[in-house]
XYZ file of C-alpha atoms in Angstrom:
772
model
C 71.199 -25.750 30.285
C 71.135 -21.840 29.924
C 73.773 -20.257 30.984
C 74.302 -18.540 33.963
C 74.603 -15.653 34.729
C 78.509 -13.889 35.615
C 77.538 -10.452 37.116
C 78.831 -9.742 40.439
C 76.675 -8.750 42.842
C 77.013 -7.227 45.907
C 76.330 -8.495 49.112
C 73.341 -6.248 50.700
C 72.011 -6.979 54.744
C 68.101 -7.862 54.095
C 66.927 -6.078 57.518
C 64.101 -7.383 57.227
C 63.400 -11.276 55.778
C 60.151 -11.844 54.030
C 58.557 -14.449 55.019
C 55.848 -16.797 54.645
C 53.705 -20.084 56.139
C 52.025 -21.428 53.337
C 49.825 -25.234 54.058
C 50.694 -28.760 52.459
C 49.027 -28.873 49.154
C 48.578 -31.859 47.160
C 50.113 -31.279 44.095
C 47.133 -32.722 40.916
C 49.418 -34.624 38.508
C 52.455 -35.833 40.798
C 50.646 -36.752 44.116
C 53.965 -34.950 45.160
C 54.000 -33.027 48.578
C 55.681 -31.253 50.549
C 59.383 -28.981 49.434
C 60.787 -28.599 46.213
C 63.402 -31.009 45.984
C 66.431 -28.696 48.013
C 66.840 -28.782 51.376
C 67.114 -25.491 52.723
C 70.262 -23.446 52.379
C 70.628 -25.723 49.183
C 71.018 -23.453 46.212
C 67.838 -23.807 43.647
C 70.409 -24.107 40.184
C 73.238 -25.135 41.836
C 72.673 -27.722 44.026
C 75.502 -25.827 46.413
C 75.003 -25.915 50.486
C 76.096 -22.847 51.219
C 75.592 -19.997 54.109
C 75.785 -16.119 54.599
C 73.307 -13.080 54.032
C 71.444 -13.076 51.061
C 69.515 -10.259 48.470
C 66.074 -10.108 49.315
C 65.069 -12.105 45.798
C 63.800 -9.701 43.735
C 64.978 -5.705 45.487
C 65.423 -3.254 42.058
C 67.831 -0.565 42.727
C 69.628 -0.089 45.662
C 68.096 2.512 48.165
C 65.067 3.363 46.211
C 62.543 1.481 47.356
C 61.996 -0.767 44.512
C 61.649 -4.500 45.873
C 59.659 -7.267 45.485
C 55.953 -6.578 43.323
C 56.064 -3.360 42.138
C 52.098 -1.673 43.932
C 50.309 -1.938 39.470
C 51.158 -5.462 40.118
C 47.504 -6.595 40.287
C 46.577 -9.085 38.444
C 48.395 -12.981 37.216
C 48.291 -10.979 33.307
C 50.788 -7.739 35.302
C 52.419 -10.631 37.410
C 52.977 -12.444 33.894
C 53.935 -9.386 32.482
C 56.451 -8.133 35.456
C 58.250 -11.731 35.486
C 58.871 -12.440 32.129
C 60.303 -8.905 31.540
C 63.130 -8.890 34.264
C 63.935 -12.908 33.195
C 64.778 -10.584 29.027
C 66.701 -8.136 31.594
C 64.251 -5.345 32.151
C 62.941 -4.393 35.731
C 59.942 -2.291 34.971
C 59.163 0.131 38.013
C 55.169 0.992 36.643
C 53.389 0.088 34.073
C 54.965 1.865 31.710
C 58.947 2.465 32.505
C 61.288 0.374 33.657
C 64.421 0.343 33.631
C 68.081 -2.672 33.665
C 67.535 -5.769 35.406
C 70.493 -6.757 38.003
C 71.843 -10.438 38.052
C 70.581 -10.654 41.411
C 66.642 -10.082 39.413
C 66.664 -11.769 36.915
C 67.605 -14.804 39.045
C 65.055 -14.131 41.182
C 62.871 -14.993 38.574
C 63.761 -17.541 36.662
C 63.983 -19.270 40.610
C 60.106 -17.305 40.818
C 59.251 -19.494 37.362
C 61.162 -22.909 37.609
C 59.858 -23.198 41.518
C 55.626 -21.331 39.835
C 55.876 -24.557 37.301
C 56.658 -27.327 40.357
C 57.323 -30.606 39.231
C 56.801 -32.996 36.311
C 54.351 -35.600 36.406
C 56.799 -36.660 37.203
C 57.402 -36.252 40.680
C 61.131 -33.620 39.047
C 62.192 -30.197 39.348
C 63.100 -27.918 36.704
C 66.480 -26.989 37.572
C 68.359 -25.330 34.742
C 67.676 -21.975 33.357
C 63.733 -21.442 31.986
C 63.909 -21.612 28.467
C 60.958 -20.659 25.903
C 59.318 -23.362 26.086
C 59.470 -23.169 29.927
C 58.587 -20.125 30.294
C 55.259 -21.089 27.367
C 54.360 -23.519 30.160
C 54.481 -21.188 32.501
C 52.032 -18.689 31.271
C 49.263 -21.328 31.121
C 49.141 -22.320 34.728
C 49.554 -19.544 35.886
C 46.026 -18.339 32.885
C 45.577 -21.800 33.577
C 41.724 -20.588 34.596
C 41.496 -23.279 37.724
C 44.409 -20.459 39.236
C 42.751 -17.938 40.610
C 45.266 -14.767 41.950
C 45.216 -12.944 45.232
C 46.540 -9.543 45.049
C 47.382 -9.319 49.065
C 47.120 -10.929 51.976
C 48.900 -11.035 55.927
C 50.684 -15.301 55.634
C 52.640 -16.834 58.286
C 55.431 -18.343 58.434
C 57.916 -20.824 58.223
C 59.402 -21.264 55.912
C 61.615 -17.895 53.839
C 63.706 -18.236 50.779
C 66.866 -15.162 50.012
C 69.275 -14.807 46.518
C 72.474 -15.303 47.173
C 74.943 -13.284 45.114
C 77.927 -14.129 44.410
C 80.880 -13.779 45.980
C 80.303 -14.229 49.940
C 80.908 -17.047 51.005
C 80.846 -19.476 48.785
C 80.631 -17.219 45.574
C 76.844 -19.319 44.272
C 74.705 -17.003 42.194
C 71.228 -18.578 43.830
C 68.236 -19.203 45.665
C 68.120 -20.920 48.667
C 65.418 -22.001 51.383
C 66.217 -20.973 55.446
C 64.407 -21.573 57.564
C 62.036 -18.059 59.777
C 58.517 -17.268 60.353
C 56.913 -14.802 60.705
C 53.777 -12.692 59.195
C 53.779 -10.846 55.671
C 51.438 -9.256 52.523
C 51.516 -11.614 50.257
C 49.979 -12.211 46.575
C 48.469 -16.331 46.811
C 47.674 -18.164 44.079
C 45.092 -21.059 44.801
C 44.064 -23.884 42.985
C 40.962 -23.899 43.689
C 40.175 -23.571 47.353
C 43.768 -24.422 47.475
C 47.259 -22.620 48.633
C 49.865 -23.363 45.807
C 52.400 -20.604 45.985
C 52.608 -17.427 47.799
C 55.305 -14.570 46.949
C 55.710 -11.922 49.084
C 54.613 -8.414 48.032
C 57.623 -6.413 49.730
C 60.710 -8.960 48.299
C 59.039 -10.891 46.391
C 59.998 -13.616 48.264
C 58.652 -17.275 47.378
C 57.551 -19.382 50.230
C 56.972 -22.315 52.595
C 57.105 -25.500 51.130
C 55.902 -24.190 47.387
C 54.915 -27.026 45.768
C 54.356 -24.767 42.772
C 50.883 -24.901 39.910
C 49.219 -27.978 38.832
C 50.179 -29.629 35.896
C 47.769 -27.055 33.211
C 45.354 -28.660 30.912
C 43.455 -31.308 32.710
C 39.996 -32.090 32.205
C 37.695 -34.560 32.039
C 34.122 -34.391 30.111
C 30.344 -35.342 32.577
C 27.706 -35.323 29.664
C 24.476 -36.015 30.831
C 20.553 -36.672 29.500
C 17.430 -35.054 31.263
C 14.106 -35.991 29.485
C 11.582 -36.810 27.949
C 9.564 -34.022 28.324
C 6.035 -33.742 26.000
C 3.706 -35.993 24.488
C 4.553 -39.888 23.845
C 0.841 -40.587 21.599
C 1.419 -41.215 18.187
C 2.176 -38.263 16.331
C 3.491 -35.984 19.970
C 6.828 -34.989 20.042
C 9.427 -36.180 22.642
C 11.891 -33.424 23.682
C 15.535 -35.222 25.294
C 17.759 -32.553 27.291
C 21.150 -32.868 26.887
C 23.594 -31.597 28.639
C 28.379 -31.446 28.651
C 30.117 -30.141 32.146
C 33.497 -29.851 31.860
C 34.555 -31.407 35.227
C 38.006 -29.480 35.657
C 40.319 -29.022 37.807
C 41.466 -26.963 34.131
C 39.827 -24.641 30.981
C 38.966 -27.014 28.287
C 41.958 -25.752 25.971
C 39.764 -27.522 22.558
C 36.347 -27.998 21.771
C 34.289 -30.437 23.191
C 31.699 -31.792 20.783
C 28.521 -33.505 21.370
C 25.092 -34.831 20.226
C 22.607 -38.078 21.467
C 22.466 -41.401 21.262
C 19.556 -43.473 21.010
C 18.302 -46.523 21.677
C 14.885 -48.647 21.704
C 14.006 -47.975 18.764
C 11.199 -49.382 16.327
C 13.322 -47.786 13.450
C 16.201 -47.277 14.907
C 17.599 -43.178 14.655
C 21.839 -44.381 15.191
C 22.969 -40.573 16.858
C 22.308 -37.537 15.506
C 22.848 -34.426 16.831
C 20.916 -31.200 19.301
C 19.823 -27.736 18.714
C 21.467 -25.955 18.956
C 24.919 -26.908 18.113
C 25.890 -29.325 20.607
C 29.281 -27.673 21.478
C 31.410 -25.911 24.566
C 33.746 -23.819 23.397
C 37.472 -23.889 24.309
C 38.599 -22.260 27.523
C 35.725 -23.768 29.253
C 36.126 -23.551 33.305
C 35.675 -26.257 35.582
C 31.809 -27.005 35.663
C 31.098 -24.175 33.484
C 27.839 -26.240 30.490
C 26.997 -26.421 27.464
C 22.385 -27.501 26.940
C 21.487 -28.133 24.336
C 17.962 -30.406 23.043
C 17.244 -33.903 20.117
C 13.738 -34.281 19.946
C 12.078 -37.196 18.112
C 7.731 -37.873 16.875
C 6.620 -40.454 17.690
C 5.439 -42.618 15.368
C 3.467 -46.899 15.486
C 6.712 -48.457 15.656
C 7.225 -47.095 18.601
C 4.258 -48.169 20.497
C 5.845 -50.704 22.921
C 9.445 -50.004 23.010
C 11.162 -48.241 25.264
C 12.785 -45.597 24.030
C 16.137 -44.191 25.581
C 18.839 -41.375 23.769
C 21.987 -40.385 26.176
C 24.833 -37.683 25.171
C 27.596 -38.798 23.303
C 30.944 -35.906 24.073
C 33.713 -36.034 21.857
C 37.148 -35.542 23.671
C 36.097 -37.460 26.721
C 39.089 -35.831 28.572
C 42.113 -33.877 28.241
C 44.593 -37.190 28.044
C 41.133 -39.468 25.680
C 40.376 -38.793 22.392
C 37.656 -40.587 22.494
C 34.469 -40.023 22.923
C 31.670 -40.400 26.536
C 27.776 -41.324 26.950
C 25.934 -40.839 29.670
C 25.097 -42.961 32.303
C 22.015 -43.781 33.351
C 20.663 -43.066 29.367
C 16.968 -41.575 29.610
C 14.380 -43.615 28.664
C 10.177 -43.720 28.378
C 8.165 -46.301 27.772
C 5.958 -45.665 25.195
C 2.315 -47.017 26.073
C -0.332 -48.622 23.592
C -3.351 -46.433 22.933
C -6.137 -48.731 21.587
C -9.727 -49.832 21.373
C -10.355 -53.089 18.863
C -13.849 -54.378 17.915
C -14.275 -57.525 16.330
C -17.120 -57.970 14.326
C -17.975 -61.197 12.153
C -19.810 -61.150 8.589
C -20.937 -64.293 6.486
C -21.098 -65.640 3.200
C -24.584 -65.990 3.292
C -27.449 -63.835 4.913
C -30.816 -65.239 5.872
C -31.070 -68.717 5.934
C -29.653 -72.081 4.407
C -29.808 -75.791 3.425
C -28.500 -78.343 5.296
C -24.916 -79.117 3.666
C -24.412 -75.939 2.157
C -21.559 -74.757 2.229
C -20.569 -70.652 3.487
C -17.463 -69.609 5.816
C -17.279 -66.294 8.017
C -14.412 -63.620 7.833
C -14.041 -62.454 11.366
C -12.108 -58.521 11.144
C -11.003 -56.146 14.188
C -11.010 -52.884 13.968
C -9.028 -50.557 15.638
C -9.623 -46.602 16.410
C -6.372 -46.807 17.682
C -4.035 -44.401 17.180
C -1.307 -46.754 18.334
C -1.181 -50.585 17.217
C -2.981 -52.814 19.717
C -0.589 -54.962 22.272
C -0.625 -59.058 21.983
C -4.022 -59.485 21.969
C -5.735 -63.275 22.357
C -8.831 -63.688 19.809
C -11.455 -66.176 19.426
C -13.661 -67.553 16.236
C -17.031 -68.780 18.296
C -19.112 -71.168 16.744
C -22.908 -71.614 18.126
C -25.966 -72.494 16.823
C -29.055 -72.234 18.117
C -32.241 -74.511 18.789
C -35.353 -73.955 16.594
C -37.838 -71.362 18.927
C -34.042 -70.202 21.440
C -32.994 -66.632 21.936
C -29.049 -66.789 22.047
C -28.757 -64.806 25.673
C -25.949 -61.238 24.273
C -27.135 -61.511 20.902
C -25.499 -58.366 20.724
C -22.156 -58.896 21.580
C -20.334 -55.489 24.207
C -18.208 -56.331 26.706
C -17.230 -58.231 29.738
C -15.104 -61.360 31.818
C -16.718 -64.070 30.569
C -15.318 -66.384 27.509
C -17.143 -66.895 24.544
C -18.797 -69.717 25.646
C -19.371 -68.513 28.573
C -21.290 -65.218 26.943
C -23.407 -66.124 24.533
C -26.138 -67.791 26.362
C -29.540 -70.262 25.839
C -31.262 -73.928 26.076
C -29.933 -76.675 23.855
C -27.240 -73.873 22.842
C -23.890 -75.913 21.330
C -20.632 -73.283 21.601
C -17.154 -74.204 20.517
C -13.888 -72.044 19.780
C -13.745 -73.048 15.299
C -10.469 -70.859 14.974
C -8.105 -68.968 18.379
C -5.450 -67.570 18.283
C -3.356 -64.532 19.070
C -2.147 -61.062 16.895
C -1.338 -57.379 17.037
C -4.446 -54.635 15.129
C -1.895 -52.390 12.855
C -3.666 -48.360 12.810
C -2.947 -48.326 8.929
C -5.458 -44.985 7.568
C -8.565 -46.307 6.796
C -6.307 -50.645 6.737
C -6.841 -52.822 9.661
C -3.459 -54.580 8.964
C -3.684 -58.501 10.703
C -0.453 -59.066 11.540
C 1.300 -62.775 13.227
C -1.627 -64.322 13.102
C -3.489 -66.985 11.102
C -6.762 -65.453 11.630
C -8.754 -65.532 8.257
C -11.625 -66.969 5.997
C -13.070 -69.872 8.295
C -15.691 -72.253 6.010
C -18.040 -74.216 7.260
C -20.716 -76.483 5.542
C -24.491 -76.160 7.578
C -25.263 -79.190 9.796
C -28.011 -81.856 8.996
C -29.255 -80.176 11.976
C -34.070 -78.937 11.576
C -35.080 -77.254 10.365
C -35.696 -72.835 12.089
C -32.055 -74.216 14.312
C -29.340 -71.419 13.967
C -25.492 -71.112 12.656
C -23.616 -68.462 14.438
C -20.908 -67.196 14.298
C -18.690 -63.913 17.402
C -15.141 -62.453 16.827
C -13.666 -61.714 20.368
C -10.745 -59.842 21.262
C -8.814 -59.782 24.577
C -8.124 -57.157 25.944
C -10.283 -55.234 24.199
C -8.141 -51.455 24.743
C -4.984 -50.686 26.291
C -6.851 -49.529 29.526
C -9.063 -52.617 29.544
C -7.785 -56.347 30.363
C -11.862 -58.345 29.186
C -13.401 -59.499 26.478
C -14.780 -58.306 23.280
C -17.375 -59.968 21.546
C -18.826 -58.681 19.557
C -22.712 -59.363 17.565
C -23.192 -63.153 16.759
C -23.672 -62.653 12.873
C -26.104 -66.307 11.965
C -27.741 -68.232 9.121
C -31.332 -70.101 9.915
C -31.323 -73.553 8.220
C -33.624 -73.889 5.306
C -34.901 -74.996 2.612
C -34.413 -73.385 -1.298
C -38.222 -75.121 -2.624
C -37.879 -76.648 -6.093
C -39.942 -77.537 -9.207
C -40.012 -80.539 -11.837
C -42.136 -80.835 -14.695
C -42.523 -84.280 -15.459
C -43.543 -85.157 -19.320
C -43.805 -81.969 -20.802
C -41.654 -78.467 -21.622
C -41.558 -75.618 -20.235
C -42.959 -72.606 -22.402
C -42.726 -68.558 -21.133
C -43.259 -65.362 -22.594
C -40.147 -63.955 -20.589
C -37.691 -65.103 -18.231
C -37.404 -68.027 -15.876
C -35.578 -68.133 -12.652
C -35.144 -70.321 -9.806
C -32.962 -70.438 -7.700
C -30.400 -73.850 -6.746
C -28.315 -75.605 -4.234
C -24.542 -76.588 -3.559
C -23.926 -79.445 -0.996
C -21.139 -81.752 -0.465
C -23.154 -85.334 0.371
C -20.558 -88.509 0.878
C -17.865 -85.941 -0.484
C -19.024 -84.397 -3.272
C -19.721 -81.349 -4.728
C -23.251 -81.448 -5.955
C -25.461 -79.235 -7.387
C -29.563 -79.149 -7.651
C -32.340 -77.348 -8.915
C -35.606 -77.288 -10.460
C -35.757 -79.026 -13.795
C -38.169 -79.939 -16.807
C -37.880 -83.468 -18.036
C -38.244 -81.891 -21.916
C -37.771 -78.356 -23.582
C -37.686 -74.698 -22.247
C -38.471 -72.245 -24.308
C -38.663 -68.769 -22.582
C -37.997 -65.435 -24.602
C -36.426 -63.919 -21.497
C -32.563 -65.128 -19.678
C -32.870 -68.418 -18.340
C -31.114 -69.036 -14.936
C -31.035 -71.973 -12.526
C -34.017 -74.115 -13.723
C -32.231 -76.969 -15.560
C -33.795 -79.027 -18.844
C -33.680 -82.571 -19.830
C -33.981 -83.927 -16.300
C -30.587 -81.880 -15.854
C -30.890 -81.567 -12.203
C -33.055 -85.511 -11.745
C -32.246 -88.059 -9.352
C -28.813 -87.559 -7.018
C -28.563 -84.008 -8.823
C -25.525 -83.901 -11.106
C -21.536 -82.704 -10.781
C -21.032 -78.762 -9.985
C -18.162 -78.690 -12.662
C -20.610 -78.316 -14.945
C -22.142 -75.510 -14.372
C -24.769 -73.642 -15.755
C -23.901 -74.684 -19.956
C -23.837 -78.176 -18.430
C -28.179 -78.222 -17.752
C -29.301 -76.062 -20.277
C -28.443 -79.221 -23.180
C -32.633 -78.616 -24.569
C -33.691 -75.185 -23.654
C -33.546 -73.050 -26.123
C -31.524 -71.503 -27.061
C -28.556 -72.185 -25.124
C -25.850 -70.847 -27.633
C -25.151 -66.704 -27.524
C -25.204 -65.086 -31.447
C -22.382 -65.700 -33.528
C -20.934 -68.570 -30.812
C -20.238 -71.902 -31.088
C -20.463 -73.636 -28.443
C -22.827 -72.313 -24.416
C -20.660 -69.492 -22.974
C -21.329 -70.620 -18.837
C -23.385 -66.747 -18.386
C -27.081 -66.700 -16.968
C -28.325 -64.215 -19.455
C -26.849 -66.445 -22.561
C -29.877 -68.625 -21.904
C -32.825 -68.618 -23.564
C -33.995 -65.545 -25.330
C -35.638 -67.744 -27.990
C -36.807 -65.954 -30.789
C -41.143 -66.335 -29.800
C -42.707 -69.337 -27.922
C -46.694 -70.959 -29.724
C -49.541 -68.976 -28.988
C -51.392 -70.028 -26.312
C -54.446 -72.491 -26.908
C -58.000 -71.554 -26.829
C -58.631 -74.448 -24.632
C -62.254 -72.962 -23.278
C -63.959 -72.575 -26.851
C -63.366 -76.374 -27.517
C -66.356 -76.608 -24.892
C -68.845 -74.228 -25.601
C -72.097 -73.594 -23.927
C -72.071 -74.540 -19.854
C -75.305 -75.034 -17.315
C -74.872 -73.596 -14.167
C -73.052 -74.101 -11.389
C -72.960 -73.082 -7.947
C -70.717 -71.058 -5.917
C -69.114 -73.709 -4.695
C -68.816 -77.494 -6.005
C -67.744 -81.290 -5.516
C -66.486 -82.113 -9.549
C -67.635 -85.804 -8.979
C -71.388 -84.512 -8.128
C -71.796 -82.601 -10.827
C -72.489 -85.644 -13.572
C -72.903 -89.199 -13.790
C -71.382 -89.633 -16.269
C -70.002 -89.156 -19.258
C -69.105 -85.000 -19.985
C -70.821 -81.993 -17.836
C -70.025 -78.504 -19.180
C -70.342 -76.034 -16.199
C -70.418 -72.938 -16.445
C -70.609 -69.332 -13.618
C -70.702 -65.561 -13.582
C -68.700 -65.559 -10.586
C -66.314 -66.548 -7.859
C -66.319 -70.441 -7.367
C -65.274 -73.015 -4.985
C -64.334 -76.161 -5.897
C -64.342 -79.285 -2.372
C -62.208 -82.313 -2.500
C -63.652 -84.607 -5.185
C -62.565 -87.694 -6.534
C -63.898 -87.877 -9.919
C -65.106 -91.236 -10.838
C -64.369 -94.013 -13.831
C -66.079 -92.252 -17.408
C -67.220 -88.727 -15.571
C -65.649 -85.292 -17.268
C -65.366 -82.450 -15.408
C -65.327 -79.309 -17.237
C -65.749 -75.677 -15.110
C -65.241 -72.320 -17.603
C -66.050 -69.446 -13.928
C -65.914 -66.048 -15.313
C -63.571 -64.875 -11.820
C -61.835 -66.767 -9.239
C -61.945 -70.874 -8.478
C -60.410 -71.601 -5.853
C -59.534 -75.069 -4.886
C -60.342 -76.475 -0.577
C -59.143 -80.116 -1.331
C -57.246 -82.589 -3.514
C -58.988 -83.425 -6.581
C -58.067 -86.818 -7.615
C -59.181 -89.509 -10.474
C -60.633 -92.548 -10.530
C -57.548 -95.443 -10.386
C -59.307 -97.917 -12.353
C -58.572 -100.592 -14.218
C -60.510 -99.015 -17.358
C -61.652 -100.956 -19.990
C -61.711 -98.023 -22.117
C -59.769 -94.645 -22.695
C -63.455 -92.817 -21.864
C -63.355 -94.139 -19.404
C -60.437 -91.980 -17.934
C -62.097 -89.745 -16.012
C -60.711 -85.871 -16.455
C -61.127 -82.613 -14.351
C -60.789 -79.716 -16.983
C -60.561 -75.656 -14.582
C -60.591 -72.864 -17.195
C -61.396 -69.420 -14.968
C -59.929 -65.845 -14.656
C -57.123 -67.102 -11.139
C -57.166 -70.177 -9.427
C -55.823 -70.877 -5.763
C -54.775 -73.794 -4.399
C -55.293 -73.212 -0.478
C -51.779 -74.616 1.744
C -53.809 -78.171 3.018
C -53.827 -78.909 -0.792
C -51.855 -81.368 -1.414
C -53.250 -83.300 -5.028
C -54.973 -82.105 -8.342
C -55.879 -84.234 -10.542
C -57.593 -81.306 -13.261
C -56.240 -79.051 -16.606
C -55.413 -75.882 -14.376
C -55.708 -73.086 -17.383
C -56.239 -69.414 -15.850
C -56.132 -66.134 -18.285
C -54.484 -64.532 -14.586
C -52.871 -66.459 -11.593
C -52.382 -69.671 -10.755
C -50.743 -69.702 -7.055
C -50.119 -73.243 -5.418
C -50.177 -71.543 -1.827
C -52.922 -68.580 -1.357
C -53.360 -68.847 2.072
C -50.628 -66.591 2.295
C -50.084 -63.323 0.862
C -47.815 -63.322 -2.077
C -46.365 -60.497 -0.323
C -45.347 -62.228 2.548
C -42.588 -63.734 3.488
C -42.637 -67.417 3.328
C -40.583 -69.318 6.135
C -39.837 -73.174 6.191
C -43.347 -74.329 8.932
C -46.089 -72.568 6.373
C -47.301 -73.761 3.125
C -45.288 -76.938 3.700
C -47.208 -79.139 1.942
C -45.398 -80.414 -1.750
C -48.237 -80.082 -4.045
C -48.768 -82.875 -7.344
C -49.968 -81.248 -10.207
C -51.872 -84.643 -12.563
C -52.444 -82.338 -16.104
C -51.476 -79.702 -17.880
C -51.266 -75.987 -16.467
C -51.347 -72.987 -18.551
C -50.896 -69.221 -16.977
C -50.426 -65.891 -17.141
C -48.511 -66.059 -13.583
C -47.598 -68.628 -11.723
C -47.029 -68.282 -7.982
C -45.458 -71.542 -7.384
C -45.659 -70.753 -2.709
C -44.462 -74.056 -1.970
C -42.585 -74.488 0.812
C -41.654 -78.264 0.854
C -39.470 -81.105 0.068
C -35.491 -79.453 0.103
C -34.166 -82.004 2.068
C -31.162 -82.924 3.345
C -28.045 -85.711 1.611
C -29.631 -86.839 -1.612
C -32.873 -85.764 -0.724
C -31.225 -82.078 -1.102
C -33.929 -81.766 -4.889
C -36.961 -83.346 -4.045
C -39.843 -80.784 -5.232
C -42.463 -77.937 -3.341
C -44.214 -79.322 -6.227
C -45.032 -81.315 -8.419
C -46.173 -80.429 -12.363
C -47.266 -84.158 -14.048
C -48.239 -84.068 -17.635
C -49.271 -87.449 -17.313
C -50.737 -89.545 -20.927
C -54.214 -89.723 -19.552
C -54.287 -86.278 -20.517
C -53.034 -87.403 -23.954
C -55.048 -90.039 -24.163
C -58.192 -88.003 -23.082
C -57.938 -85.489 -25.652
C -57.545 -88.241 -27.820
C -60.826 -89.584 -27.169
C -62.687 -86.362 -27.078
C -61.966 -85.438 -30.790
C -62.020 -88.415 -31.661
C -66.288 -88.320 -30.786
C -65.890 -84.944 -32.607
C -65.303 -86.641 -36.295
C -61.602 -84.842 -36.297
C -58.383 -84.719 -35.663
C -56.892 -80.741 -35.554
C -53.149 -79.772 -35.697
C -52.354 -76.886 -33.706
C -48.667 -76.706 -33.587
C -45.659 -77.931 -34.457
C -42.265 -78.440 -32.986
C -39.210 -79.960 -33.915
C -37.683 -81.305 -30.806
C -33.673 -82.501 -31.542
C -33.323 -85.895 -31.179
C -32.432 -87.681 -27.990
C -31.079 -91.674 -27.337
């Protein structure tokens, strides 16, 4: 405790006592209300009871009239200056002149300091003489921005104070309070709107219950967040506004920093600074605030998420260094904005044979700009009978499920595959996640020719603004056939390339390849593709694993230059150096009788060999050539075969009885109704196996669908194989549309004709590899 004043005090009779009324107040931090804990007539510093006449608390020099608080004290700063210097022993009469302070005034100043400080946090009052720490605390409490200063107010009073100089009564040097009523002009200190201390101007007497100033530096922070504002579209920018407010009651005594804290993001961002830097400065009064913003650019991963941010302030209050977050958070839902377009791509286009494997690949294009929400998808298989129109085949939007949307008489609709997926947008690439949607394999069923197998893809919801389905265009394959050609009993000699199609099917669990084939060798100066030599595709086709090498064993050549084995590449098969020269069959039959424009071969001769000629076109009607009849027709024009040309079946008593028809012409046309031609067909130009349909016309399974067999040698510059028969289902998949059969009767008849001339002439020879 500081040493008490010992200077003797003069006793004065106070003619007019200062007084003040002050209402009861709430003492922040202590909960105390009422007096200073000293009863009336009890000295503040000593605790002794006494009575008698006292002085004004601050009276200045006797007789100068400079009592109480000088008029120049009009602010908190001036008040602190005046009281602090009295405490140190100087009495300022003006702001620039002073005299030595009396003991009375110093005791009065110390009384003001200690009672203004009020009770501490435990509710105790400091009755010691103030030291430097007390002075600092006193000044801090006055300088609290929450404490306001009223320079002059009229107050009614019921409790007054007075200084008790030594020598009076008990000789106590102290300040006491006593009961008295009146009204005087006073300096009043407010905490908010509550009066917490008052001093009379004319005598500096502290008045009333004097709870004192509240503990200084008590404050807490209230963080808030608002927004966001801006665009929720992908690429749009969202802005939150962050705010921290000093909830008081005092000013902050340190800086408060604040940041944003985010949650709900697909890619969690954690926390970050606000703009401008989030700081509430030290010394910010109650209700002072600071604001800043934070931004976020919406990304694809945010779609379907609720994005939230809070304001995090540190420290949270004068008593806690921890952070405090605003509540509730400011959130916004990032909606889906997308539109889906489904489609299907088939591995085959147009017609396929029954039993042929193919696949449907469903795809979905999301035009965005955001990813899609969970989407139901269905790949639908639709079997459409021949001659039936498929309703809504072009696709579209509908509330109907796929099999109710795609309609038609006799249509068989089913779900091939279905599931749920998220369809993402990634520049120009459509990615499918969370599903099993992929290539869907299928095998064409044993359906009727002309039936269609269609696939369509449907998605629901079709967009972010609709709950309906979007159905793709139905993509279809038509059950058809790939006609085959077979050559029996001979070779195929081509002065160019030979390219025919093959069919691969799964039959009884076996992968088989079917196609056109030649019983013996193939000679071609160009490539050989799809056509088998050595009867490779005969009977039930061959295993698909064999490849082109497996069906090219009698193809000349079947190894590329410099290679010792077949490589399997189609363009390495063939390219034989040369083929045998064409034979002038007509030269073997000189002369010839004139024939009409339309003939029946059997009617041209009663027996033996008949050679006829015509300069112009010839129509050959149906004929059954009898035994012993041989007819050679030499035509400078086109021969059109309208009906079957057949031979008598015998039995023959000699080879001279074998009938034979030889047709030599510029072009030979065979009508679609003809199914058998027993004849030699020798054309310097074209042979057309279905001449009543243009060679440029597109064939279908219902056009030229009669099988054709030619029994005899065939030579032409170009042969149009136009029949569409055969190519059945199952093991009949290799059935031919055209068969060219070089039978033994051709050789026997030729031998008979050569024997008649007395000589046999060898035209050319070709050495073939041995067959076992």
